[in-house]
Coordinates of C-alpha atoms and ligand atoms in Angstrom, one line a residue:
Chain A
M19 CA -106.4 -133.9 2.6
N20 CA -107.2 -131.9 -0.4
W21 CA -109.9 -133.6 -2.6
E22 CA -109.3 -131.2 -5.4
V23 CA -105.7 -132.3 -5.7
I24 CA -106.8 -135.9 -5.6
S25 CA -109.3 -135.6 -8.3
S26 CA -106.9 -133.7 -10.5
Y27 CA -104.3 -136.4 -10.1
L28 CA -106.8 -139.2 -10.8
P29 CA -106.4 -139.4 -14.6
L30 CA -102.6 -139.6 -14.2
Y31 CA -102.8 -142.5 -11.8
W32 CA -105.4 -144.2 -13.9
K33 CA -103.0 -144.1 -16.8
A34 CA -100.2 -145.4 -14.7
M35 CA -102.3 -148.2 -13.4
L36 CA -103.2 -149.3 -17.0
L37 CA -99.5 -149.5 -17.7
T38 CA -98.8 -151.6 -14.6
L39 CA -101.7 -153.8 -15.6
R40 CA -100.6 -154.1 -19.2
I41 CA -97.0 -155.2 -18.3
G42 CA -98.1 -157.2 -15.3
W43 CA -100.6 -159.2 -17.3
L44 CA -98.2 -159.9 -20.2
G45 CA -95.4 -160.8 -17.7
I46 CA -97.6 -163.1 -15.7
L47 CA -99.0 -164.8 -18.8
F48 CA -95.5 -165.6 -20.0
A49 CA -94.5 -166.6 -16.5
I50 CA -97.2 -169.2 -16.6
L51 CA -96.1 -170.5 -19.9
I52 CA -92.4 -170.6 -18.9
G53 CA -93.3 -172.1 -15.5
F54 CA -95.4 -174.8 -17.1
L55 CA -92.7 -175.9 -19.6
V56 CA -89.9 -175.7 -17.0
A57 CA -92.0 -177.8 -14.6
I58 CA -92.5 -180.5 -17.1
V59 CA -88.9 -180.6 -18.1
R60 CA -87.9 -180.8 -14.4
F61 CA -90.6 -183.4 -13.5
Y62 CA -89.8 -185.7 -16.3
K63 CA -86.1 -185.1 -15.7
V64 CA -85.3 -184.4 -19.4
P65 CA -81.6 -184.9 -19.5
V66 CA -79.4 -181.8 -19.7
V67 CA -82.4 -179.4 -20.2
S68 CA -83.5 -180.3 -16.7
R69 CA -80.2 -179.2 -15.3
I70 CA -80.3 -175.9 -17.1
A71 CA -83.8 -175.4 -15.9
G72 CA -82.6 -176.0 -12.3
V73 CA -79.9 -173.3 -12.7
Y74 CA -82.5 -170.9 -14.2
I75 CA -84.8 -171.4 -11.3
E76 CA -82.2 -170.9 -8.6
F77 CA -80.8 -167.9 -10.4
F78 CA -84.0 -166.0 -10.7
R79 CA -85.4 -166.9 -7.3
N80 CA -82.3 -165.7 -5.6
T81 CA -81.7 -162.4 -7.2
P82 CA -83.9 -159.3 -6.7
L83 CA -86.2 -158.3 -9.6
L84 CA -84.7 -154.8 -9.5
V85 CA -81.2 -156.2 -10.2
Q86 CA -82.6 -158.5 -13.0
L87 CA -84.3 -155.5 -14.6
F88 CA -81.1 -153.4 -14.4
F89 CA -79.2 -156.1 -16.0
L90 CA -81.7 -156.7 -18.8
Y91 CA -82.2 -153.0 -19.4
F92 CA -78.7 -151.6 -19.1
A93 CA -76.3 -154.4 -19.7
L94 CA -77.9 -156.2 -22.6
P95 CA -77.9 -153.1 -24.9
K96 CA -74.1 -152.8 -24.2
I97 CA -73.6 -156.2 -25.9
G98 CA -75.8 -155.1 -28.8
I99 CA -79.2 -156.3 -27.8
P100 CA -81.5 -153.3 -27.8
M101 CA -84.2 -153.2 -25.1
N102 CA -87.2 -151.0 -24.6
A103 CA -88.5 -150.4 -21.2
E104 CA -91.9 -152.0 -21.4
F105 CA -90.5 -155.1 -23.0
T106 CA -87.9 -155.3 -20.3
G107 CA -90.4 -155.0 -17.6
A108 CA -92.6 -157.8 -19.0
L109 CA -89.6 -160.0 -19.7
G110 CA -88.2 -159.5 -16.2
L111 CA -91.5 -160.3 -14.7
A112 CA -91.9 -163.4 -16.9
L113 CA -88.5 -164.7 -16.1
L114 CA -88.9 -164.2 -12.3
G115 CA -92.4 -165.5 -12.3
G116 CA -91.5 -168.4 -14.5
A117 CA -89.0 -169.6 -11.9
Y118 CA -91.7 -169.4 -9.1
M119 CA -94.4 -170.9 -11.2
A120 CA -92.1 -173.8 -12.3
E121 CA -91.5 -174.8 -8.7
T122 CA -95.2 -174.5 -7.9
F123 CA -96.3 -176.6 -10.8
R124 CA -93.6 -179.2 -10.2
S125 CA -94.5 -179.7 -6.6
G126 CA -98.1 -180.2 -7.8
L127 CA -97.0 -182.8 -10.3
E128 CA -94.9 -184.5 -7.7
S129 CA -97.9 -184.7 -5.3
V130 CA -99.8 -187.0 -7.7
A131 CA -99.1 -190.5 -6.5
K132 CA -97.4 -192.9 -9.0
I133 CA -100.2 -195.4 -8.4
Q134 CA -102.8 -193.0 -9.8
T135 CA -100.9 -193.3 -13.0
E136 CA -100.9 -197.0 -12.7
S137 CA -104.6 -197.0 -12.0
A138 CA -105.2 -195.0 -15.1
M139 CA -103.0 -197.2 -17.2
S140 CA -104.6 -200.3 -15.9
L141 CA -107.9 -199.0 -17.4
G142 CA -106.2 -198.8 -20.8
L143 CA -105.5 -195.1 -20.8
N144 CA -102.3 -194.3 -22.8
K145 CA -99.6 -192.0 -21.6
S146 CA -101.0 -188.7 -23.0
Q147 CA -104.5 -189.5 -21.9
T148 CA -103.2 -190.3 -18.4
V149 CA -101.3 -187.0 -18.3
L150 CA -104.2 -184.9 -19.6
H151 CA -107.1 -186.4 -17.7
I152 CA -105.5 -187.7 -14.5
I153 CA -102.2 -186.1 -13.7
F154 CA -102.6 -182.4 -14.8
P155 CA -106.0 -181.8 -13.1
Q156 CA -104.8 -183.3 -9.8
A157 CA -101.5 -181.4 -10.0
F158 CA -103.3 -178.2 -10.7
S159 CA -105.7 -178.5 -7.8
V160 CA -102.8 -179.0 -5.5
S161 CA -100.9 -176.0 -7.0
V162 CA -103.6 -173.5 -7.2
P163 CA -103.2 -171.8 -3.8
A164 CA -99.5 -171.3 -4.5
F165 CA -100.3 -170.2 -8.0
V166 CA -102.7 -167.5 -6.8
A167 CA -100.1 -166.4 -4.3
N168 CA -97.5 -166.1 -7.1
V169 CA -99.8 -164.0 -9.2
I170 CA -100.3 -161.5 -6.3
F171 CA -96.6 -161.5 -5.5
L172 CA -95.7 -160.7 -9.1
L173 CA -98.2 -157.9 -9.3
K174 CA -96.7 -156.4 -6.2
E175 CA -93.2 -156.8 -7.7
T176 CA -94.2 -154.5 -10.6
S177 CA -93.6 -151.6 -8.2
V178 CA -89.9 -151.7 -9.1
F179 CA -90.6 -150.9 -12.7
S180 CA -90.0 -147.2 -12.1
A181 CA -86.4 -148.0 -11.8
I182 CA -86.1 -148.5 -15.5
S183 CA -88.2 -145.3 -16.1
L184 CA -91.5 -147.0 -16.8
M185 CA -94.3 -144.6 -15.8
D186 CA -96.1 -147.0 -13.5
L187 CA -97.9 -146.2 -10.3
M188 CA -94.8 -145.9 -8.2
F189 CA -93.2 -143.7 -10.8
R190 CA -96.2 -141.5 -10.9
A191 CA -96.4 -141.1 -7.1
K192 CA -92.7 -140.3 -6.7
D193 CA -92.8 -137.9 -9.7
L194 CA -95.8 -135.9 -8.4
I195 CA -94.4 -135.7 -4.9
G196 CA -91.2 -134.4 -6.2
L197 CA -93.0 -131.7 -8.3
Y198 CA -95.7 -130.5 -5.9
Y199 CA -95.0 -131.9 -2.4
K200 CA -98.6 -133.2 -2.0
T201 CA -97.2 -136.2 -0.2
T202 CA -100.3 -137.4 1.6
E203 CA -102.6 -137.2 -1.4
C204 CA -100.0 -138.9 -3.6
L205 CA -99.5 -141.8 -1.2
V206 CA -103.2 -142.3 -0.5
L207 CA -103.8 -142.5 -4.3
L208 CA -100.9 -144.9 -4.6
V209 CA -102.3 -147.3 -1.9
F210 CA -105.8 -146.9 -3.4
F211 CA -104.7 -147.9 -6.9
Y212 CA -102.6 -150.9 -5.8
A213 CA -105.6 -152.1 -3.8
L214 CA -107.8 -151.5 -6.9
I215 CA -105.6 -154.0 -8.8
L216 CA -104.9 -156.5 -6.1
I217 CA -108.2 -156.9 -4.3
P218 CA -110.1 -158.1 -7.3
V219 CA -107.3 -160.5 -8.2
S220 CA -107.3 -161.9 -4.7
V221 CA -111.1 -162.3 -4.8
L222 CA -111.0 -164.1 -8.1
G223 CA -108.1 -166.2 -6.9
D224 CA -110.2 -167.3 -3.9
R225 CA -113.0 -168.2 -6.2
L226 CA -110.7 -170.2 -8.5
E227 CA -109.2 -172.0 -5.5
R228 CA -112.6 -173.0 -4.3
R229 CA -113.8 -174.2 -7.7
V230 CA -110.7 -176.2 -8.5
R231 CA -110.3 -177.7 -5.1
H232 CA -113.9 -178.5 -4.4
A233 CA -113.8 -182.0 -5.9
E234 CA -110.7 -183.2 -4.1
F235 CA -110.6 -181.3 -0.9
G236 CA -114.2 -180.1 -0.2
D237 CA -114.9 -176.7 1.2
Chain B
M7 CA -112.7 -229.8 -15.6
S8 CA -113.1 -229.8 -19.4
K9 CA -110.3 -228.1 -21.3
K10 CA -111.1 -224.4 -21.1
E11 CA -109.4 -221.7 -23.2
E12 CA -106.3 -220.2 -21.7
I13 CA -106.8 -216.4 -21.2
V14 CA -103.5 -215.2 -19.6
R15 CA -100.2 -216.9 -19.3
V16 CA -97.1 -215.6 -17.7
D17 CA -94.4 -217.8 -19.2
H18 CA -91.0 -218.5 -17.6
I19 CA -90.8 -215.0 -16.1
T20 CA -87.7 -213.7 -14.3
K21 CA -88.2 -210.5 -12.3
R22 CA -85.5 -208.7 -10.4
Y23 CA -85.3 -205.5 -8.5
E24 CA -81.7 -204.5 -9.0
E25 CA -79.9 -207.7 -7.9
N26 CA -82.8 -209.2 -6.0
A27 CA -84.6 -211.9 -7.9
I28 CA -88.2 -211.8 -6.9
L29 CA -89.5 -214.4 -9.4
E30 CA -87.3 -216.9 -11.2
D31 CA -88.6 -218.9 -14.1
F32 CA -92.1 -218.4 -12.9
S33 CA -95.1 -219.6 -15.0
L34 CA -98.8 -219.4 -14.4
S35 CA -101.8 -219.9 -16.7
V36 CA -105.3 -218.6 -16.1
Y37 CA -108.2 -220.3 -17.8
E38 CA -111.6 -219.0 -18.9
G39 CA -114.1 -218.9 -16.1
E40 CA -111.8 -219.9 -13.3
V41 CA -111.1 -218.2 -10.0
V42 CA -107.4 -218.4 -9.0
V43 CA -106.5 -217.3 -5.5
I44 CA -102.9 -216.6 -4.7
V45 CA -101.9 -216.7 -1.1
G46 CA -98.6 -216.6 0.6
P47 CA -96.5 -214.7 3.2
S48 CA -95.8 -211.0 2.9
G49 CA -93.2 -210.1 0.3
C50 CA -93.3 -213.4 -1.6
G51 CA -94.2 -211.7 -4.9
K52 CA -98.0 -211.8 -5.1
S53 CA -98.5 -208.2 -6.1
T54 CA -95.6 -208.4 -8.5
I55 CA -97.3 -211.3 -10.4
L56 CA -100.6 -209.3 -10.8
R57 CA -98.6 -206.2 -11.9
I58 CA -96.8 -208.3 -14.5
M59 CA -100.0 -209.7 -15.8
N60 CA -101.3 -206.2 -16.3
G61 CA -98.1 -205.0 -17.9
L62 CA -97.3 -202.5 -15.1
E63 CA -94.0 -204.2 -14.3
P64 CA -91.3 -204.8 -16.8
V65 CA -89.6 -208.2 -16.6
Q66 CA -86.1 -209.4 -17.3
K67 CA -86.9 -212.6 -19.0
G68 CA -90.0 -214.5 -20.2
E69 CA -93.2 -213.2 -21.6
V70 CA -96.9 -212.6 -20.9
T71 CA -99.4 -213.9 -23.5
Y72 CA -103.0 -213.0 -23.7
R73 CA -105.2 -215.5 -25.5
G74 CA -102.0 -216.8 -27.1
E75 CA -101.0 -213.4 -28.3
K76 CA -97.7 -212.1 -27.0
V77 CA -97.8 -208.8 -25.1
D78 CA -94.7 -207.0 -26.1
G79 CA -93.4 -203.7 -24.7
K80 CA -94.9 -201.8 -27.6
L81 CA -97.4 -199.3 -26.2
G82 CA -100.2 -200.1 -28.5
S83 CA -100.3 -203.7 -27.7
I84 CA -100.0 -203.2 -24.0
T85 CA -102.8 -200.7 -23.7
R86 CA -105.1 -202.9 -25.8
I87 CA -104.4 -205.8 -23.4
R88 CA -105.0 -203.6 -20.4
E89 CA -108.5 -202.9 -21.6
K90 CA -109.1 -206.6 -21.3
V91 CA -107.5 -207.1 -18.0
G92 CA -109.1 -205.2 -15.1
M93 CA -107.2 -204.5 -12.0
V94 CA -108.4 -203.4 -8.5
F95 CA -105.9 -202.1 -6.1
Q96 CA -105.7 -202.3 -2.3
S97 CA -105.9 -198.5 -2.0
Y98 CA -108.8 -198.2 -4.5
E99 CA -107.1 -195.5 -6.5
L100 CA -110.3 -193.8 -7.6
F101 CA -109.6 -190.5 -9.4
P102 CA -110.2 -187.9 -6.6
H103 CA -111.0 -185.1 -9.0
K104 CA -113.9 -186.9 -10.7
T105 CA -117.3 -187.9 -9.4
I106 CA -118.2 -191.6 -8.9
L107 CA -120.0 -191.7 -12.2
Q108 CA -117.2 -189.9 -14.0
N109 CA -114.7 -192.4 -12.5
V110 CA -116.7 -195.3 -13.9
M111 CA -117.4 -193.7 -17.3
L112 CA -113.9 -192.3 -18.1
A113 CA -112.2 -195.2 -19.6
P114 CA -115.1 -196.8 -21.6
V115 CA -115.7 -193.4 -23.3
L116 CA -112.1 -192.3 -23.6
V117 CA -110.4 -195.6 -24.4
Q118 CA -113.0 -197.7 -25.9
K119 CA -114.8 -194.8 -27.6
R120 CA -118.1 -196.2 -26.7
D121 CA -121.3 -194.2 -26.8
K122 CA -121.6 -191.9 -23.8
K123 CA -125.3 -192.6 -23.2
E124 CA -124.9 -196.4 -23.4
V125 CA -121.9 -196.3 -21.0
K126 CA -123.8 -194.1 -18.6
E127 CA -126.7 -196.5 -18.6
E128 CA -124.4 -199.4 -17.9
A129 CA -122.5 -197.5 -15.2
L130 CA -125.7 -196.6 -13.4
Q131 CA -126.8 -200.2 -13.6
L132 CA -123.6 -201.5 -12.2
L133 CA -123.5 -198.9 -9.4
S134 CA -127.0 -199.9 -8.4
R135 CA -126.0 -203.5 -8.4
V136 CA -123.4 -202.7 -5.7
G137 CA -125.9 -200.5 -3.9
L138 CA -124.2 -197.2 -4.7
S139 CA -126.4 -195.5 -7.4
E140 CA -127.3 -192.6 -5.1
K141 CA -123.6 -191.8 -4.7
K142 CA -123.1 -191.3 -8.4
D143 CA -122.5 -187.5 -8.2
N144 CA -120.4 -187.6 -5.0
Y145 CA -116.7 -187.4 -5.0
P146 CA -114.5 -190.2 -3.7
R147 CA -113.6 -188.3 -0.6
Q148 CA -117.2 -188.5 0.4
L149 CA -117.3 -192.3 0.4
S150 CA -116.2 -194.9 3.0
G151 CA -113.4 -197.3 2.1
G152 CA -115.8 -200.1 1.4
Q153 CA -117.9 -197.9 -0.9
K154 CA -114.8 -196.7 -2.7
Q155 CA -113.6 -200.2 -3.3
R156 CA -117.0 -201.3 -4.7
V157 CA -116.8 -198.3 -7.1
A158 CA -113.3 -199.4 -8.1
I159 CA -114.7 -202.8 -8.9
V160 CA -117.5 -201.3 -10.9
R161 CA -115.0 -199.1 -12.7
A162 CA -113.1 -202.1 -13.8
L163 CA -116.2 -204.1 -14.7
C164 CA -117.5 -201.3 -17.0
M165 CA -114.6 -202.0 -19.3
H166 CA -115.9 -205.5 -19.9
P167 CA -112.6 -207.1 -19.0
E168 CA -112.0 -210.8 -19.7
V169 CA -110.1 -211.2 -16.5
L170 CA -110.1 -209.3 -13.3
L171 CA -107.1 -209.0 -11.0
F172 CA -107.7 -208.2 -7.3
D173 CA -104.7 -207.2 -5.1
E174 CA -105.7 -207.5 -1.4
V175 CA -108.7 -205.3 -2.0
T176 CA -109.9 -205.6 1.6
A177 CA -106.6 -205.1 3.3
A178 CA -107.1 -201.4 3.9
L179 CA -110.7 -201.7 5.1
D180 CA -112.2 -201.6 8.5
P181 CA -113.4 -205.1 9.4
E182 CA -117.1 -204.3 9.2
M183 CA -116.6 -203.2 5.5
V184 CA -114.8 -206.2 4.4
R185 CA -117.9 -208.3 3.8
E186 CA -119.7 -205.8 1.6
V187 CA -116.7 -205.9 -0.8
L188 CA -116.2 -209.6 -0.7
E189 CA -119.9 -210.2 -1.4
V190 CA -119.5 -208.3 -4.7
I191 CA -116.6 -210.4 -5.7
L192 CA -118.4 -213.6 -4.7
S193 CA -121.3 -212.6 -6.9
L194 CA -119.0 -212.1 -9.8
A195 CA -117.6 -215.6 -9.3
K196 CA -121.1 -217.0 -9.5
E197 CA -121.5 -215.3 -12.8
G198 CA -118.5 -217.2 -14.0
K199 CA -116.1 -214.2 -14.3
T200 CA -112.4 -215.1 -14.7
M201 CA -110.5 -213.7 -11.7
V202 CA -107.1 -213.8 -10.1
I203 CA -107.4 -212.8 -6.4
V204 CA -104.6 -212.1 -3.9
T205 CA -106.0 -212.1 -0.4
H206 CA -105.2 -212.6 3.2
E207 CA -108.9 -213.5 4.0
M208 CA -108.6 -217.3 4.2
A209 CA -112.3 -218.0 4.7
F210 CA -113.1 -216.0 1.6
A211 CA -110.3 -217.7 -0.3
E212 CA -111.6 -221.1 0.5
A213 CA -115.1 -220.1 -0.5
I214 CA -114.3 -218.6 -3.8
A215 CA -111.2 -220.4 -5.2
D216 CA -111.4 -223.0 -8.0
R217 CA -107.6 -223.2 -7.7
V218 CA -105.3 -222.0 -4.9
I219 CA -101.7 -221.1 -5.5
F220 CA -99.5 -221.0 -2.5
L221 CA -96.5 -218.8 -3.2
D222 CA -93.4 -218.8 -1.2
A223 CA -90.3 -216.8 -2.0
G224 CA -91.3 -216.3 -5.6
H225 CA -92.1 -219.9 -6.5
I226 CA -95.2 -222.0 -6.4
E227 CA -94.8 -224.2 -3.3
E228 CA -98.2 -225.8 -3.5
E229 CA -101.2 -225.7 -5.8
G230 CA -104.6 -227.4 -5.7
T231 CA -108.3 -227.0 -5.3
A232 CA -109.6 -225.0 -2.3
E233 CA -110.5 -228.3 -0.6
E234 CA -107.1 -229.8 -1.1
F235 CA -105.1 -226.8 0.0
F236 CA -107.1 -225.7 3.0
R237 CA -108.1 -229.1 4.3
H238 CA -105.2 -231.2 3.3
P239 CA -102.1 -229.1 2.8
K240 CA -99.2 -231.2 1.7
S241 CA -96.1 -229.1 2.3
E242 CA -94.7 -228.1 5.6
R243 CA -94.5 -224.4 4.5
A244 CA -98.2 -224.5 3.6
K245 CA -99.2 -226.0 7.0
Q246 CA -97.1 -223.4 8.8
F247 CA -98.7 -220.7 6.7
L248 CA -102.2 -221.8 7.4
N249 CA -101.5 -222.2 11.1
S250 CA -100.4 -218.6 11.3
F251 CA -104.1 -217.7 10.9
T252 CA -105.3 -219.7 13.9
Y253 CA -104.6 -219.2 17.5
D254 CA -104.2 -221.7 20.2
K255 CA -106.7 -221.7 23.0
V256 CA -105.3 -220.1 26.1
V257 CA -104.9 -222.6 28.9
H258 CA -104.8 -221.0 32.3
E259 CA -102.0 -222.5 34.4
Ligands
ATP327 N1 -90.2 -201.2 -6.5 C1 -89.5 -202.1 -5.8 N2 -88.2 -202.0 -5.7 C2 -87.5 -203.0 -5.0 N3 -88.0 -204.0 -4.4 C3 -89.4 -204.2 -4.6 C4 -90.2 -203.3 -5.3 N4 -91.4 -203.7 -5.2 C5 -91.4 -204.8 -4.6 N5 -90.2 -205.2 -4.2 C6 -89.8 -206.4 -3.4 O1 -90.3 -207.5 -4.1 C7 -90.8 -208.5 -3.3 C8 -92.2 -208.9 -3.7 O2 -93.0 -207.8 -3.5 P1 -94.6 -208.0 -3.7 O3 -95.2 -206.6 -3.5 O4 -94.9 -208.7 -4.9 O5 -95.0 -208.9 -2.4 P2 -96.4 -209.4 -1.9 O6 -96.4 -210.8 -2.0 O7 -97.5 -208.7 -2.7 O8 -96.4 -208.9 -0.4 P3 -97.6 -208.3 0.5 O9 -98.3 -209.5 0.9 O10 -96.8 -207.6 1.6 O11 -98.3 -207.4 -0.4 C9 -90.7 -207.9 -1.9 O12 -89.6 -208.5 -1.2 C10 -90.5 -206.4 -2.1 O13 -89.6 -205.9 -1.1
MG328 MG1 -98.9 -207.1 -2.2

């Protein structure tokens, strides 16, 4: 392995990682928002909207992100909706992630027993106080392991971004290999930078899990 | 008994689940300072009555009044009444994500907007009364069933309810924990708290009841003082029911 090559590639990979992070972070943030709204619509069985939300979830969970990105990036402009690559990446991730997050949050909500609601209401809490102080916190502490797993899954999924010519880590590695054939160095760097993103997320996720679940489930 | 003020009345209630009528034209009044015990076979509608009194269960006909004021379906009115009617469930239903102290303080602070410090003082006092002050920072999962149920009672008490509803609060407990919970309820009775108690503990029922209601298939089959009901039951159904709690001595053949 040639360390000189590695150090000369470092800045390029660093830049690529920042792009991955930027899009990943935006996509995941919106995935959480979408997931939250869709979960509520599904949980409270809001008429019509709940059906649409169900179709959305099935559709995005059962098609590859790569295909979704192609569709957003190449098909939408054909019908007059201009798309730029970064926006497409974030949107694709948000839509895919939203579907996963929605199911995660919904199963959390469903795990809170109905009688907990009754217990809260019998103490005089109104509906919104019950939701805010009793249902959401319990639902979240049930969902948090799946939530963390979703975040990690979505960050890994960003590796298909190069398909819509985003200069992310994967793009960088393939590009450099094609140009200079330093395959080993390029792949080592690729693994290293993905680990650099994912290990801290996984450690933070663990901490979050332990914090949130301590009250209900102990250590 | 002198004429006491009526606190809660369920008035000509009809309650159905789908086509099944559980209660038909059912009425019951609870007066200030009295302990009403409801007994009866499983499925006869005891829990349903408590849930209706607390506005947890919609009814098809009739109404619930609280100190003469009608409780309508409007949310404001129902939550206001619920502050005044405390309920303790068989399965405790403490909030698992909150500590014992937080469980007790939540509603007085959030719903009644009372001063946090004052509520905390009262909560600690009530917890020590049931022997649980050192558990105040524990979570429900760290308590035994009997301890959880005592916390649930304290949580209801801290709202200063005018009437307390108990739905088989010892039914889920191991036998050795039943007494510690019943002692708490007995001490509340001595203080003159108004209570409606559903229980299968007949000795306890006899000790605590001012009035016993024997419910059978959704109607009041028999009603009387503890002495009348347990010592001199009138109806066949009541006699049968009471007999089901005793066993004949085995005679070896
Ligand atoms: N949500 C429901 N849907 C349909 N039927 C119900 C429902 N809840 C209760 N019932 C029926 O109503 C009847 C009365 O129920 P309730 O819970 O009031 O009985 P109970 O006297 O408290 O019995 P137990 O001693 O077993 O607690 C029962 O026959 C029960 O099957
Ligand atoms: Mg019952």
